[in-house]
CSV table of C-alpha atoms and ligand atoms in Angstrom, one decimal:
chain,number,residue,atom,x,y,z
L,30,MET,CA,-168.5,6.2,99.7
L,31,PHE,CA,-166.2,3.3,100.4
L,32,ASN,CA,-164.9,3.1,96.8
L,33,ASN,CA,-161.4,4.1,97.7
L,34,PHE,CA,-161.2,2.2,101.0
L,35,PRO,CA,-158.4,-0.3,100.9
L,36,PHE,CA,-160.4,-3.4,101.9
L,37,HIS,CA,-157.8,-5.7,100.6
L,38,ARG,CA,-155.3,-4.4,103.1
L,39,VAL,CA,-157.5,-4.8,106.2
L,40,ASN,CA,-156.2,-7.3,108.7
L,41,TRP,CA,-159.7,-8.9,109.2
L,42,LYS,CA,-158.8,-11.4,111.9
L,43,THR,CA,-157.2,-8.8,114.2
L,44,SER,CA,-159.6,-6.0,113.4
L,45,LEU,CA,-162.7,-8.2,114.1
L,46,PHE,CA,-161.1,-9.4,117.4
L,47,LEU,CA,-160.4,-5.9,118.5
L,48,ILE,CA,-163.9,-4.6,117.6
L,49,PHE,CA,-165.8,-7.5,119.2
L,50,THR,CA,-163.8,-7.7,122.4
L,51,THR,CA,-164.2,-3.9,122.8
L,52,LEU,CA,-168.0,-4.2,122.2
L,53,PHE,CA,-168.4,-7.1,124.6
L,54,ALA,CA,-166.4,-5.2,127.3
L,55,LEU,CA,-168.2,-1.9,126.8
L,56,VAL,CA,-171.7,-3.2,126.6
L,57,GLY,CA,-171.3,-6.4,128.7
L,58,THR,CA,-169.8,-4.7,131.8
L,59,PRO,CA,-172.6,-2.2,132.6
L,60,TRP,CA,-175.3,-4.8,131.5
L,61,TYR,CA,-173.9,-7.4,134.0
L,62,PHE,CA,-173.9,-5.0,136.9
L,63,LEU,CA,-177.4,-3.7,136.1
L,64,ALA,CA,-178.9,-7.1,135.3
L,65,PHE,CA,-177.6,-9.0,138.4
L,66,GLU,CA,-177.6,-8.1,142.0
L,67,LEU,CA,-174.2,-9.1,143.3
L,68,THR,CA,-173.5,-9.9,146.9
L,69,THR,CA,-170.4,-8.3,148.5
L,70,GLN,CA,-168.7,-11.7,148.5
L,71,GLU,CA,-169.4,-12.1,144.8
L,72,LEU,CA,-168.2,-8.6,144.0
L,73,ILE,CA,-164.9,-9.1,145.9
L,74,PHE,CA,-164.5,-12.5,144.1
L,75,GLN,CA,-165.1,-11.0,140.6
L,76,LEU,CA,-162.8,-7.9,141.2
L,77,SER,CA,-160.0,-10.0,142.8
L,78,TRP,CA,-159.9,-12.3,139.7
L,79,PHE,CA,-160.1,-9.3,137.4
L,80,PHE,CA,-157.2,-7.7,139.2
L,81,PHE,CA,-155.1,-10.9,139.3
L,82,PHE,CA,-155.5,-11.5,135.6
L,83,CYS,CA,-154.7,-7.9,134.8
L,84,VAL,CA,-151.4,-8.0,136.7
L,85,ALA,CA,-150.5,-11.5,135.5
L,86,THR,CA,-151.1,-10.7,131.8
L,87,ILE,CA,-149.5,-7.2,131.9
L,88,MET,CA,-146.4,-8.5,133.7
L,89,SER,CA,-146.2,-11.4,131.2
L,90,ILE,CA,-145.8,-8.7,128.5
L,91,THR,CA,-143.5,-6.3,130.3
L,92,LEU,CA,-141.4,-8.8,132.2
L,93,GLY,CA,-141.6,-11.7,129.7
L,94,TYR,CA,-142.3,-10.6,126.1
L,95,HIS,CA,-140.5,-7.3,126.5
L,96,ARG,CA,-137.6,-7.3,128.9
L,97,LEU,CA,-136.8,-11.0,128.9
L,98,PHE,CA,-137.4,-12.2,125.4
L,99,SER,CA,-137.2,-9.1,123.3
L,100,HIS,CA,-134.2,-7.5,125.0
L,101,LEU,CA,-132.5,-10.4,126.8
L,102,SER,CA,-132.0,-8.1,129.8
L,103,PHE,CA,-131.8,-11.0,132.2
L,104,LYS,CA,-131.9,-14.8,132.2
L,105,ALA,CA,-134.8,-16.8,133.6
L,106,LYS,CA,-135.4,-20.4,134.6
L,107,TRP,CA,-138.1,-22.3,132.7
L,108,PRO,CA,-141.0,-21.8,135.2
L,109,VAL,CA,-140.7,-18.0,134.7
L,110,ARG,CA,-140.5,-18.4,130.9
L,111,LEU,CA,-143.4,-20.8,130.8
L,112,ALA,CA,-145.6,-18.7,133.1
L,113,THR,CA,-145.0,-15.5,131.1
L,114,LEU,CA,-145.6,-17.3,127.8
L,115,VAL,CA,-148.9,-18.8,129.0
L,116,PHE,CA,-150.3,-15.6,130.5
L,117,GLY,CA,-148.7,-13.6,127.7
L,118,ALA,CA,-150.8,-15.7,125.3
L,119,ALA,CA,-153.9,-14.8,127.4
L,120,SER,CA,-153.2,-11.1,126.7
L,121,PHE,CA,-154.0,-11.8,123.0
L,122,GLU,CA,-151.1,-9.7,121.8
L,123,ASN,CA,-149.9,-12.4,119.4
L,124,SER,CA,-147.1,-14.9,120.0
L,125,CYS,CA,-144.0,-13.9,121.9
L,126,LEU,CA,-141.9,-14.6,118.7
L,127,SER,CA,-143.9,-12.1,116.6
L,128,TRP,CA,-144.1,-9.6,119.4
L,129,ALA,CA,-140.4,-9.6,120.0
L,130,SER,CA,-139.6,-9.4,116.3
L,131,ASP,CA,-141.9,-6.3,115.9
L,132,HIS,CA,-140.4,-4.8,119.0
L,133,ARG,CA,-136.8,-5.3,117.8
L,134,HIS,CA,-137.7,-3.6,114.5
L,135,HIS,CA,-139.3,-0.8,116.5
L,136,HIS,CA,-136.0,-0.1,118.5
L,137,LYS,CA,-133.8,-0.5,115.4
L,138,ASN,CA,-135.9,1.9,113.1
L,139,CYS,CA,-137.6,4.0,115.8
L,140,ASP,CA,-139.7,6.9,114.2
L,141,HIS,CA,-138.8,5.8,110.6
L,142,ASP,CA,-139.8,3.4,107.9
L,143,GLY,CA,-139.4,-0.2,109.2
L,144,ASP,CA,-140.8,0.8,112.7
L,145,PRO,CA,-144.0,-1.2,112.8
L,146,TYR,CA,-145.7,1.3,115.2
L,147,ASP,CA,-144.0,4.5,113.9
L,148,ILE,CA,-145.4,7.4,115.9
L,149,SER,CA,-144.5,9.8,113.0
L,150,ARG,CA,-147.5,8.3,111.2
L,151,GLY,CA,-149.8,9.6,113.9
L,152,PHE,CA,-151.0,8.8,117.4
L,153,PHE,CA,-153.9,6.5,116.3
L,154,TYR,CA,-151.6,4.6,113.9
L,155,ALA,CA,-149.0,3.9,116.7
L,156,HIS,CA,-151.7,3.0,119.2
L,157,VAL,CA,-153.8,0.6,117.3
L,158,GLY,CA,-154.0,1.6,113.6
L,159,TRP,CA,-150.9,-0.5,112.7
L,160,LEU,CA,-152.8,-3.6,113.8
L,161,LEU,CA,-155.9,-3.0,111.7
L,162,PHE,CA,-154.1,-3.1,108.3
L,163,LYS,CA,-151.5,-5.5,106.9
L,164,LEU,CA,-148.2,-3.7,107.2
L,165,ASP,CA,-146.6,-2.8,103.9
L,166,PRO,CA,-144.0,-4.1,103.6
L,167,MET,CA,-144.6,-6.9,106.2
L,168,PRO,CA,-141.7,-6.8,108.8
L,169,LEU,CA,-139.5,-9.9,108.4
L,170,GLN,CA,-139.0,-12.2,111.3
L,171,ASN,CA,-135.2,-12.3,110.6
L,172,ASN,CA,-134.2,-10.7,113.9
L,173,VAL,CA,-135.4,-13.4,116.3
L,174,ASN,CA,-133.1,-16.4,115.4
L,175,ASP,CA,-132.0,-16.6,119.0
L,176,LEU,CA,-135.6,-17.1,120.1
L,177,LYS,CA,-136.3,-19.6,117.4
L,178,LYS,CA,-133.9,-21.9,119.3
L,179,ASP,CA,-136.0,-21.7,122.5
L,180,LYS,CA,-138.4,-24.7,122.5
L,181,LEU,CA,-140.9,-23.0,124.9
L,182,VAL,CA,-141.1,-20.0,122.7
L,183,MET,CA,-141.7,-22.1,119.6
L,184,TRP,CA,-144.3,-24.2,121.4
L,185,GLN,CA,-146.2,-21.0,122.4
L,186,ASN,CA,-145.8,-19.7,118.8
L,187,LYS,CA,-147.6,-22.8,117.5
L,188,TRP,CA,-150.4,-22.9,120.0
L,189,VAL,CA,-150.7,-19.2,121.1
L,190,HIS,CA,-154.4,-18.8,120.2
L,191,LEU,CA,-155.5,-22.0,121.8
L,192,ILE,CA,-153.5,-21.3,125.0
L,193,GLY,CA,-154.9,-17.8,125.1
L,194,LEU,CA,-158.5,-19.0,124.6
L,195,ILE,CA,-158.2,-21.7,127.3
L,196,VAL,CA,-156.3,-19.6,129.9
L,197,GLY,CA,-158.0,-16.2,129.2
L,198,LEU,CA,-161.6,-17.1,128.3
L,199,VAL,CA,-162.4,-20.7,129.3
L,200,ILE,CA,-160.8,-21.2,132.7
L,201,PRO,CA,-162.1,-18.0,134.3
L,202,PRO,CA,-165.8,-18.8,133.6
L,203,ILE,CA,-165.3,-22.4,134.9
L,204,VAL,CA,-163.8,-21.0,138.2
L,205,GLY,CA,-166.8,-18.5,138.3
L,206,TYR,CA,-169.3,-21.4,137.8
L,207,LEU,CA,-167.7,-23.5,140.6
L,208,PHE,CA,-168.1,-20.7,143.1
L,209,PHE,CA,-171.3,-18.8,142.0
L,210,GLY,CA,-173.0,-20.9,139.3
L,211,ALA,CA,-174.0,-19.5,135.9
L,212,GLN,CA,-174.1,-15.9,137.2
L,213,GLY,CA,-170.5,-16.2,138.4
L,214,ALA,CA,-169.4,-17.8,135.1
L,215,LEU,CA,-170.9,-14.9,133.1
L,216,GLY,CA,-169.3,-12.3,135.3
L,217,MET,CA,-165.9,-14.0,134.9
L,218,LEU,CA,-166.3,-14.2,131.1
L,219,ILE,CA,-167.2,-10.5,130.8
L,220,LEU,CA,-164.9,-9.0,133.5
L,221,THR,CA,-161.8,-11.2,133.7
L,222,GLY,CA,-162.3,-12.3,130.1
L,223,PHE,CA,-163.3,-9.4,127.8
L,224,LEU,CA,-162.9,-6.3,129.9
L,225,ARG,CA,-159.5,-7.4,131.1
L,226,ILE,CA,-158.3,-8.2,127.6
L,227,VAL,CA,-159.3,-4.7,126.4
L,228,VAL,CA,-157.7,-2.9,129.4
L,229,VAL,CA,-154.4,-4.8,129.2
L,230,MET,CA,-154.2,-4.4,125.4
L,231,HIS,CA,-154.7,-0.6,125.7
L,232,CYS,CA,-152.1,-0.4,128.5
L,233,THR,CA,-149.6,-2.0,126.1
L,234,PHE,CA,-150.7,0.1,123.2
L,235,PHE,CA,-150.1,3.2,125.4
L,236,ILE,CA,-146.4,2.4,125.4
L,237,ASN,CA,-146.3,2.7,121.6
L,238,SER,CA,-148.5,5.8,121.5
L,239,LEU,CA,-148.5,7.9,124.7
L,240,CYS,CA,-145.0,6.9,125.8
L,241,HIS,CA,-143.8,8.4,122.4
L,242,THR,CA,-145.9,11.5,122.9
L,243,ILE,CA,-146.2,12.6,126.6
L,244,GLY,CA,-143.2,13.2,129.0
L,245,LYS,CA,-139.6,14.4,129.1
L,246,ARG,CA,-136.5,13.2,127.2
L,247,PRO,CA,-133.7,13.4,129.8
L,248,TYR,CA,-131.4,10.9,128.2
L,249,ASN,CA,-131.8,11.3,124.4
L,250,SER,CA,-133.9,13.7,122.3
L,251,ASP,CA,-132.9,12.1,119.0
L,252,ASN,CA,-136.0,9.9,119.1
L,253,SER,CA,-139.6,10.4,120.2
L,254,ALA,CA,-139.6,8.1,123.3
L,255,ARG,CA,-140.4,9.8,126.5
L,256,ASP,CA,-140.3,9.4,130.3
L,257,SER,CA,-143.6,9.7,132.1
L,258,GLY,CA,-144.3,8.7,135.7
L,259,ILE,CA,-148.1,8.7,135.0
L,260,MET,CA,-147.6,6.2,132.1
L,261,ALA,CA,-145.4,4.1,134.3
L,262,VAL,CA,-148.4,3.5,136.6
L,263,PHE,CA,-150.5,2.2,133.7
L,264,THR,CA,-147.7,0.1,132.2
L,265,CYS,CA,-146.1,-1.6,135.2
L,266,GLY,CA,-143.1,0.6,134.9
L,267,GLU,CA,-142.6,0.8,131.1
L,268,GLY,CA,-143.4,4.6,131.2
L,269,TYR,CA,-139.7,5.5,131.5
L,270,HIS,CA,-139.5,4.9,127.8
L,271,ASN,CA,-136.8,7.5,127.0
L,272,TYR,CA,-134.4,5.7,129.3
L,273,HIS,CA,-135.5,2.4,127.8
L,274,HIS,CA,-134.8,3.6,124.2
L,275,SER,CA,-131.4,4.9,125.4
L,276,PHE,CA,-130.4,1.7,127.2
L,277,GLN,CA,-132.6,-1.0,125.9
L,278,HIS,CA,-130.7,-3.9,127.5
L,279,ASP,CA,-131.0,-2.7,131.1
L,280,TYR,CA,-133.5,-4.8,133.0
L,281,ARG,CA,-134.7,-1.6,134.7
L,282,ASN,CA,-136.8,1.1,133.0
L,283,GLY,CA,-137.2,3.3,136.1
L,284,VAL,CA,-133.6,3.7,137.3
L,285,LYS,CA,-134.1,6.5,139.9
L,286,PRO,CA,-134.9,5.3,143.4
L,287,TRP,CA,-138.3,7.1,143.4
L,288,GLN,CA,-139.5,5.8,140.0
L,289,PHE,CA,-142.4,3.3,139.9
L,290,ASP,CA,-141.2,0.2,138.1
L,291,PRO,CA,-142.9,-3.0,139.5
L,292,THR,CA,-141.6,-5.0,136.6
L,293,LYS,CA,-138.0,-4.2,137.8
L,294,TRP,CA,-138.9,-5.1,141.4
L,295,MET,CA,-140.4,-8.4,140.3
L,296,ILE,CA,-137.3,-9.3,138.3
L,297,TRP,CA,-135.2,-8.5,141.3
L,298,ILE,CA,-137.4,-10.7,143.6
L,299,LEU,CA,-137.2,-13.5,141.0
L,300,SER,CA,-133.4,-13.2,141.1
L,301,LYS,CA,-133.4,-13.5,144.9
L,302,LEU,CA,-135.6,-16.6,144.6
L,303,GLY,CA,-133.0,-18.1,142.2
L,304,LEU,CA,-135.4,-18.0,139.2
L,305,ALA,CA,-133.7,-15.1,137.4
L,306,SER,CA,-130.0,-14.3,136.9
L,307,ASN,CA,-127.5,-12.1,134.9
L,308,LEU,CA,-129.6,-9.0,135.4
L,309,ARG,CA,-128.0,-6.4,133.1
L,310,ARG,CA,-127.5,-2.9,134.4
L,311,VAL,CA,-126.0,0.1,132.7
L,312,PRO,CA,-123.2,1.6,134.9
L,313,GLN,CA,-124.3,4.7,136.8
L,314,GLU,CA,-121.7,7.0,135.2
L,315,LYS,CA,-122.8,6.1,131.7
L,316,ILE,CA,-126.4,7.1,132.6
L,317,LEU,CA,-125.1,10.4,134.2
L,318,LEU,CA,-123.1,11.1,131.0
L,319,ALA,CA,-126.2,10.7,128.8
L,320,GLU,CA,-128.1,13.0,131.1
L,321,MET,CA,-125.3,15.6,131.0
L,322,ARG,CA,-125.0,15.4,127.2
L,323,GLU,CA,-128.8,15.9,126.9
L,324,ALA,CA,-128.8,18.8,129.3
L,325,GLN,CA,-125.9,20.4,127.4
L,326,ARG,CA,-127.8,19.9,124.1
L,327,LEU,CA,-130.8,21.6,125.6
L,328,ILE,CA,-128.8,24.6,126.8
L,329,GLU,CA,-127.2,25.0,123.4
L,330,LYS,CA,-130.6,24.8,121.7
L,331,LYS,CA,-132.0,27.5,124.1
L,332,ARG,CA,-128.9,29.7,123.4
L,333,GLU,CA,-129.4,29.2,119.7
L,334,ASN,CA,-133.1,30.1,119.9
L,335,ALA,CA,-132.2,33.2,121.9
L,336,GLY,CA,-129.5,34.2,119.3
L,337,LEU,CA,-126.7,34.0,121.8
L,338,ASN,CA,-124.6,31.4,120.0
L,339,GLN,CA,-122.5,33.7,117.9
L,340,ASP,CA,-121.6,35.8,121.0
L,341,ALA,CA,-120.3,32.7,123.0
L,342,PRO,CA,-116.6,33.0,123.4
L,343,GLN,CA,-114.9,30.4,121.3
L,344,GLU,CA,-112.5,29.4,124.0
L,345,ALA,CA,-115.4,28.5,126.3
L,346,CYS,CA,-116.9,26.3,123.6
L,347,ALA,CA,-113.6,24.5,123.0
L,348,ALA,CA,-113.1,24.0,126.8
L,349,ARG,CA,-116.6,22.6,127.1
L,350,GLN,CA,-116.0,20.2,124.3
L,351,ARG,CA,-112.7,19.1,125.9
L,352,ALA,CA,-114.5,18.7,129.2
L,353,GLU,CA,-117.0,16.4,127.5
L,354,GLU,CA,-114.2,14.3,125.9
L,355,VAL,CA,-112.5,13.9,129.2
L,356,LEU,CA,-115.7,12.9,130.9
L,357,GLU,CA,-116.4,10.4,128.2
L,358,GLY,CA,-113.0,8.9,128.5
L,359,PHE,CA,-113.4,8.7,132.2
L,360,ALA,CA,-116.8,6.9,131.9
L,361,SER,CA,-115.6,4.4,129.3
L,362,THR,CA,-112.5,3.5,131.3
L,363,ILE,CA,-114.5,3.0,134.5
L,364,SER,CA,-117.0,0.8,132.5
L,365,ASP,CA,-114.1,-1.3,131.1
L,366,LEU,CA,-112.8,-1.8,134.6
L,367,TYR,CA,-116.2,-2.9,135.8
L,368,ALA,CA,-116.5,-5.3,132.9
L,369,THR,CA,-113.1,-6.8,133.6
L,370,VAL,CA,-113.7,-7.3,137.3
L,371,GLU,CA,-117.3,-8.6,136.7
L,372,LYS,CA,-116.1,-11.1,134.1
L,373,SER,CA,-113.3,-12.4,136.4
L,374,LEU,CA,-115.9,-12.8,139.2
L,375,ALA,CA,-118.3,-14.5,136.8
L,376,ASP,CA,-115.6,-16.9,135.5
L,377,LYS,CA,-114.6,-17.4,139.2
L,378,ALA,CA,-111.0,-17.0,137.9
L,379,ALA,CA,-108.4,-15.3,140.0
L,380,LEU,CA,-107.0,-12.1,138.5
L,381,SER,CA,-103.5,-12.7,137.2
L,382,LYS,CA,-100.6,-10.5,138.3
L,383,ALA,CA,-100.4,-9.0,134.8
L,384,LYS,CA,-104.1,-8.2,134.8
L,385,LEU,CA,-103.8,-6.5,138.2
L,386,THR,CA,-100.9,-4.4,136.8
L,387,GLU,CA,-103.1,-3.5,133.8
L,388,ILE,CA,-106.0,-2.4,136.0
L,389,GLU,CA,-103.6,-0.4,138.2
L,390,GLY,CA,-102.4,1.4,135.0
L,391,ASP,CA,-106.0,2.1,134.0
L,392,ILE,CA,-106.7,3.6,137.4
L,393,HIS,CA,-103.6,5.9,137.1
L,394,SER,CA,-104.9,6.9,133.7
L,395,VAL,CA,-108.3,7.8,135.1
L,396,VAL,CA,-106.6,9.8,137.9
L,397,ARG,CA,-104.5,11.7,135.3
L,398,LYS,CA,-107.7,12.4,133.3
L,399,ILE,CA,-109.4,13.8,136.4
L,400,SER,CA,-106.4,16.1,137.1
L,401,GLN,CA,-106.6,17.3,133.4
L,402,PHE,CA,-110.2,18.1,134.0
L,403,LYS,CA,-109.5,20.8,136.6
L,404,PRO,CA,-107.8,23.4,134.4
L,405,VAL,CA,-110.4,22.6,131.6
L,406,LEU,CA,-113.2,23.5,134.0
L,407,ALA,CA,-111.4,26.6,135.2
L,408,LYS,CA,-111.2,27.8,131.5
L,409,ALA,CA,-114.8,26.9,130.9
L,410,LYS,CA,-115.8,29.4,133.7
B,518,ZN,ZN1,-140.8,2.7,121.9
B,519,ZN,ZN1,-138.1,-2.3,124.3
């Protein structure tokens, strides 16, 4: 029956860890609540620690491993880096260095060979299957040279399993024992230890599976990444994955005011506390341009499907193309202007007279482009 099973390719260490933590969580949790009668005080204690560890470890992945280390979307002082590396280790999702390397490969080769969690190989593969077998070929860690210079990252890379064990599975039972004896220790081991590890791991796995399956693609339909408000709730804001794949260096994933992105809020709070800086944002007009392009593409697809494309007047098509070019020029000029002014502010250097004249010229060119845009729009009607 198992003659053809590729046992030699099984990643035993990870597979056994995933199987046993899942078993301990699924069997241990109901057993604990049935075997022991918990007082209200004890229940609140257990649930509070469970919740705290869930948030601390998920945020360490989304804010630390992902947006800070993988994408360099902001800079953080050492206490933030240390905290996210320590609690990140307790999420048992491997070291930050390996995680970031895999993730950078994912963005570079999304949906193709070279994407470690390629969704085109199936939902299960992208969710957890890629961890159960040794990847063939193994992704090279040749894309994280910048992180290799970070002493904290390299320290965590060396001791990740020990740190994870102490923080995630040893300290919680000790705290439980100090307050509620052996019963408290057991509860902390099962709930804050194993159950929390399983819940947090699957929340992260959802980003690679569900966030490439469920939701809309308002910014770019060239790849499988999708935006989903529901997924954002389970992933601390990472559910706006289509935006993230379109603008991966933005510290925000949910850019609209109504979108739920606690990781973005936390980064913003840290910046106000002086613990984070250089928060990278994509200019609003670039985001709008991407949305317009995608909407346009959708309309064209619908027209094509309805067989209307041949009937479309050529002139209108050309006008639309021209309108797009003008808008694109408009957006990039504005972005350049932002960049110039931001750089001058960052350098604390006064703008020279020549630079001011150059900016003035750029503004005139934008105004000219806008006036060109009017007749183009009239033709497009
Ligand atoms: Zn993705
Ligand atoms: Zn990413």
